[in-house]
């Protein structure tokens, strides 16, 4: 009788317990890489003269806190790009592209991106272009970015809906590399 009572009382509470939203699980997994750098390869969309092909591609999960993760993306000697992920109170993630000039000031085309439409899954988050992006870069208004994340890889992806534009860079999370240093405009 005690076992039956235990099962009736404990099991329903266990079944009612929900795991964290996909975005929160994604966030926590990404935070585990804070301070680490990884090399990537173009997985799709690379072509000669695009500024990426033939260059060393490094991501550095540089700064992590409860609601912001900054990931500089180095392309050869170009340290102008940082992916900025921000978690809001609804557990939605905002992706912005922070582009800087060598003196640290903002590029004319910066802070574009989008907000995840829902909490997504632990291994993938989607970011359709927001209104700021549409106003800043008209042709990018149909952009959708997504990031996949698992134990072995981080993949940054861009698809321009209605075109054949697709770009994807996959980073190997099993092999840390030396960071090329601070991004342009960084205080350290």
Tab-separated table of C-alpha atoms in Angstrom:
chain	number	residue	atom	x	y	z
A	1	UNK	CA	0.000	0.000	0.000
A	2	UNK	CA	2.856	2.414	0.813
A	3	UNK	CA	4.440	1.739	-2.598
A	4	UNK	CA	1.168	2.461	-4.363
A	5	UNK	CA	0.710	5.681	-2.393
A	6	UNK	CA	4.313	6.683	-3.213
A	7	UNK	CA	3.746	6.024	-6.914
A	8	UNK	CA	0.476	7.948	-6.946
A	9	UNK	CA	2.017	10.941	-5.194
A	10	UNK	CA	5.521	11.116	-6.659
A	11	UNK	CA	5.118	9.950	-10.242
A	12	UNK	CA	2.519	12.570	-11.257
A	13	UNK	CA	4.743	15.374	-9.956
A	14	UNK	CA	7.674	13.946	-11.886
A	15	UNK	CA	5.585	13.688	-15.046
A	16	UNK	CA	4.327	17.247	-14.601
A	17	UNK	CA	7.832	18.633	-14.290
A	18	UNK	CA	8.811	20.230	-17.572
A	19	UNK	CA	12.301	20.528	-18.866
A	20	UNK	CA	13.678	23.950	-19.715
A	21	UNK	CA	12.589	25.525	-23.022
A	22	UNK	CA	14.742	24.700	-26.040
A	23	UNK	CA	16.213	28.202	-26.108
A	24	UNK	CA	17.373	27.916	-22.495
A	25	UNK	CA	18.988	24.527	-23.153
A	26	UNK	CA	20.651	25.975	-26.291
A	27	UNK	CA	21.896	28.952	-24.247
A	28	UNK	CA	23.363	26.805	-21.487
A	29	UNK	CA	25.122	24.550	-24.009
A	30	UNK	CA	26.628	27.572	-25.750
A	31	UNK	CA	27.744	29.110	-22.439
A	32	UNK	CA	29.801	25.951	-21.817
A	33	UNK	CA	32.091	27.168	-24.617
A	34	UNK	CA	32.681	30.620	-23.170
A	35	UNK	CA	36.306	31.661	-23.458
A	36	UNK	CA	37.031	29.092	-26.166
A	37	UNK	CA	37.812	29.495	-29.877
A	38	UNK	CA	37.139	27.103	-32.735
A	39	UNK	CA	38.037	26.942	-36.399
A	40	UNK	CA	35.375	26.562	-39.048
A	41	UNK	CA	34.969	25.649	-42.677
A	42	UNK	CA	32.484	26.912	-45.243
A	43	UNK	CA	29.853	24.196	-45.556
A	44	UNK	CA	27.681	25.884	-48.210
A	45	UNK	CA	27.636	28.993	-50.344
A	46	UNK	CA	31.318	29.755	-50.566
A	47	UNK	CA	32.753	31.022	-53.840
A	48	UNK	CA	35.988	32.569	-54.953
A	49	UNK	CA	36.167	36.291	-54.173
A	50	UNK	CA	33.413	36.267	-51.528
A	51	UNK	CA	35.818	37.412	-48.788
A	52	UNK	CA	35.448	34.127	-46.878
A	53	UNK	CA	36.751	31.427	-49.209
A	54	UNK	CA	40.414	30.666	-48.594
A	55	UNK	CA	40.472	32.566	-45.295
A	56	UNK	CA	40.957	31.107	-41.818
A	57	UNK	CA	37.557	31.223	-40.079
A	58	UNK	CA	37.583	31.392	-36.264
A	59	UNK	CA	34.745	31.912	-33.789
A	60	UNK	CA	35.536	32.919	-30.218
A	61	UNK	CA	32.795	32.564	-27.607
A	62	UNK	CA	34.224	35.553	-25.843
A	63	UNK	CA	31.753	36.995	-23.355
A	64	UNK	CA	28.872	35.218	-21.649
A	65	UNK	CA	26.433	36.394	-19.035
A	66	UNK	CA	22.846	35.606	-18.119
A	67	UNK	CA	21.325	37.479	-21.052
A	68	UNK	CA	24.102	38.138	-23.586
A	69	UNK	CA	26.697	36.040	-25.410
A	70	UNK	CA	29.181	37.740	-27.747
A	71	UNK	CA	30.931	35.655	-30.388
A	72	UNK	CA	33.534	37.431	-32.522
A	73	UNK	CA	33.801	35.811	-35.962
A	74	UNK	CA	37.263	36.325	-37.434
A	75	UNK	CA	37.739	35.996	-41.189
A	76	UNK	CA	41.481	35.910	-41.836
A	77	UNK	CA	42.836	39.181	-40.408
A	78	UNK	CA	39.370	40.796	-40.444
A	79	UNK	CA	38.145	41.135	-36.857
A	80	UNK	CA	35.166	43.371	-37.652
A	81	UNK	CA	32.307	40.899	-37.039
A	82	UNK	CA	30.678	39.824	-33.782
A	83	UNK	CA	27.530	37.768	-33.390
A	84	UNK	CA	25.592	39.051	-30.395
A	85	UNK	CA	22.956	36.781	-28.885
A	86	UNK	CA	20.593	38.273	-26.300
A	87	UNK	CA	18.056	36.280	-24.274
A	88	UNK	CA	14.880	38.180	-23.372
A	89	UNK	CA	12.431	37.634	-20.500
A	90	UNK	CA	10.266	35.357	-22.694
A	91	UNK	CA	13.251	33.045	-23.374
A	92	UNK	CA	13.444	34.221	-26.979
A	93	UNK	CA	16.891	34.851	-28.438
A	94	UNK	CA	17.812	37.901	-30.492
A	95	UNK	CA	20.696	37.580	-32.983
A	96	UNK	CA	22.444	40.773	-34.052
A	97	UNK	CA	25.486	41.242	-36.262
A	98	UNK	CA	27.789	43.879	-34.757
A	99	UNK	CA	30.132	45.186	-37.459
A	100	UNK	CA	32.962	47.548	-36.486
A	101	UNK	CA	35.556	49.614	-38.284
A	102	UNK	CA	39.219	49.267	-37.315
A	103	UNK	CA	38.925	52.298	-35.005
A	104	UNK	CA	36.110	50.570	-33.095
A	105	UNK	CA	33.290	52.728	-34.373
A	106	UNK	CA	30.189	51.101	-35.813
A	107	UNK	CA	30.100	50.271	-39.501
A	108	UNK	CA	27.238	51.883	-41.451
A	109	UNK	CA	25.738	48.389	-41.860
A	110	UNK	CA	25.529	46.909	-38.376
A	111	UNK	CA	23.118	45.590	-35.740
A	112	UNK	CA	21.032	43.682	-38.276
A	113	UNK	CA	19.488	40.318	-37.439
A	114	UNK	CA	16.302	39.009	-35.911
A	115	UNK	CA	14.436	37.555	-32.958
A	116	UNK	CA	13.603	33.870	-32.672
A	117	UNK	CA	9.836	33.484	-33.197
A	118	UNK	CA	9.576	30.844	-30.434
A	119	UNK	CA	11.826	29.017	-27.980
A	120	UNK	CA	12.891	26.497	-30.620
A	121	UNK	CA	14.808	23.339	-29.902
A	122	UNK	CA	17.947	22.760	-27.812
A	123	UNK	CA	20.023	22.115	-30.941
A	124	UNK	CA	18.700	24.796	-33.308
A	125	UNK	CA	17.518	28.393	-33.143
A	126	UNK	CA	16.013	30.422	-36.039
A	127	UNK	CA	16.200	34.191	-36.525
A	128	UNK	CA	14.083	35.743	-39.300
A	129	UNK	CA	15.110	39.274	-40.292
A	130	UNK	CA	13.494	41.967	-38.148
A	131	UNK	CA	12.106	45.330	-39.253
A	132	UNK	CA	15.363	47.123	-38.390
A	133	UNK	CA	17.160	44.796	-40.822
A	134	UNK	CA	14.539	45.345	-43.541
A	135	UNK	CA	14.898	49.126	-43.153
A	136	UNK	CA	18.713	49.013	-43.065
A	137	UNK	CA	19.310	46.452	-45.839
A	138	UNK	CA	16.233	46.108	-48.037
A	139	UNK	CA	17.493	43.031	-49.891
A	140	UNK	CA	18.056	41.272	-46.552
A	141	UNK	CA	14.430	41.615	-45.425
A	142	UNK	CA	13.859	37.974	-46.418
A	143	UNK	CA	16.919	36.682	-44.579
A	144	UNK	CA	16.620	33.842	-42.116
A	145	UNK	CA	19.617	32.996	-39.975
A	146	UNK	CA	19.863	29.858	-37.887
A	147	UNK	CA	22.425	28.329	-35.606
A	148	UNK	CA	22.747	24.622	-34.954
A	149	UNK	CA	24.599	23.424	-31.887
A	150	UNK	CA	25.494	19.966	-30.621
A	151	UNK	CA	28.377	18.307	-28.782
A	152	UNK	CA	30.706	18.441	-31.791
A	153	UNK	CA	29.721	21.439	-33.911
A	154	UNK	CA	28.326	24.963	-34.100
A	155	UNK	CA	26.952	25.953	-37.494
A	156	UNK	CA	26.039	29.506	-38.509
A	157	UNK	CA	23.667	29.648	-41.470
A	158	UNK	CA	22.059	32.300	-43.663
A	159	UNK	CA	19.306	31.748	-46.221
A	160	UNK	CA	17.760	34.552	-48.268
A	161	UNK	CA	14.230	33.315	-48.964
A	162	UNK	CA	13.187	33.766	-52.584
A	163	UNK	CA	16.759	33.541	-53.872
A	164	UNK	CA	19.484	30.941	-54.149
A	165	UNK	CA	21.554	32.732	-51.461
A	166	UNK	CA	22.740	30.244	-48.856
A	167	UNK	CA	25.796	30.558	-46.652
A	168	UNK	CA	26.886	28.171	-43.929
A	169	UNK	CA	30.011	27.881	-41.760
A	170	UNK	CA	30.526	24.844	-39.542
A	171	UNK	CA	32.863	25.027	-36.552
A	172	UNK	CA	34.472	21.976	-34.967
A	173	UNK	CA	33.808	22.142	-31.219
A	174	UNK	CA	36.027	19.141	-30.521
A	175	UNK	CA	39.262	21.061	-31.200
A	176	UNK	CA	39.997	24.336	-29.470
A	177	UNK	CA	42.274	26.756	-31.304
A	178	UNK	CA	44.140	29.871	-30.248
A	179	UNK	CA	42.075	33.041	-30.515
A	180	UNK	CA	43.397	35.612	-32.994
A	181	UNK	CA	42.903	38.230	-30.271
A	182	UNK	CA	40.323	40.832	-29.480
A	183	UNK	CA	37.861	42.004	-32.128
A	184	UNK	CA	38.210	45.478	-33.590
A	185	UNK	CA	36.792	48.056	-31.275
A	186	UNK	CA	37.154	45.859	-28.200
A	187	UNK	CA	38.499	47.483	-25.059
A	188	UNK	CA	41.046	44.719	-24.369
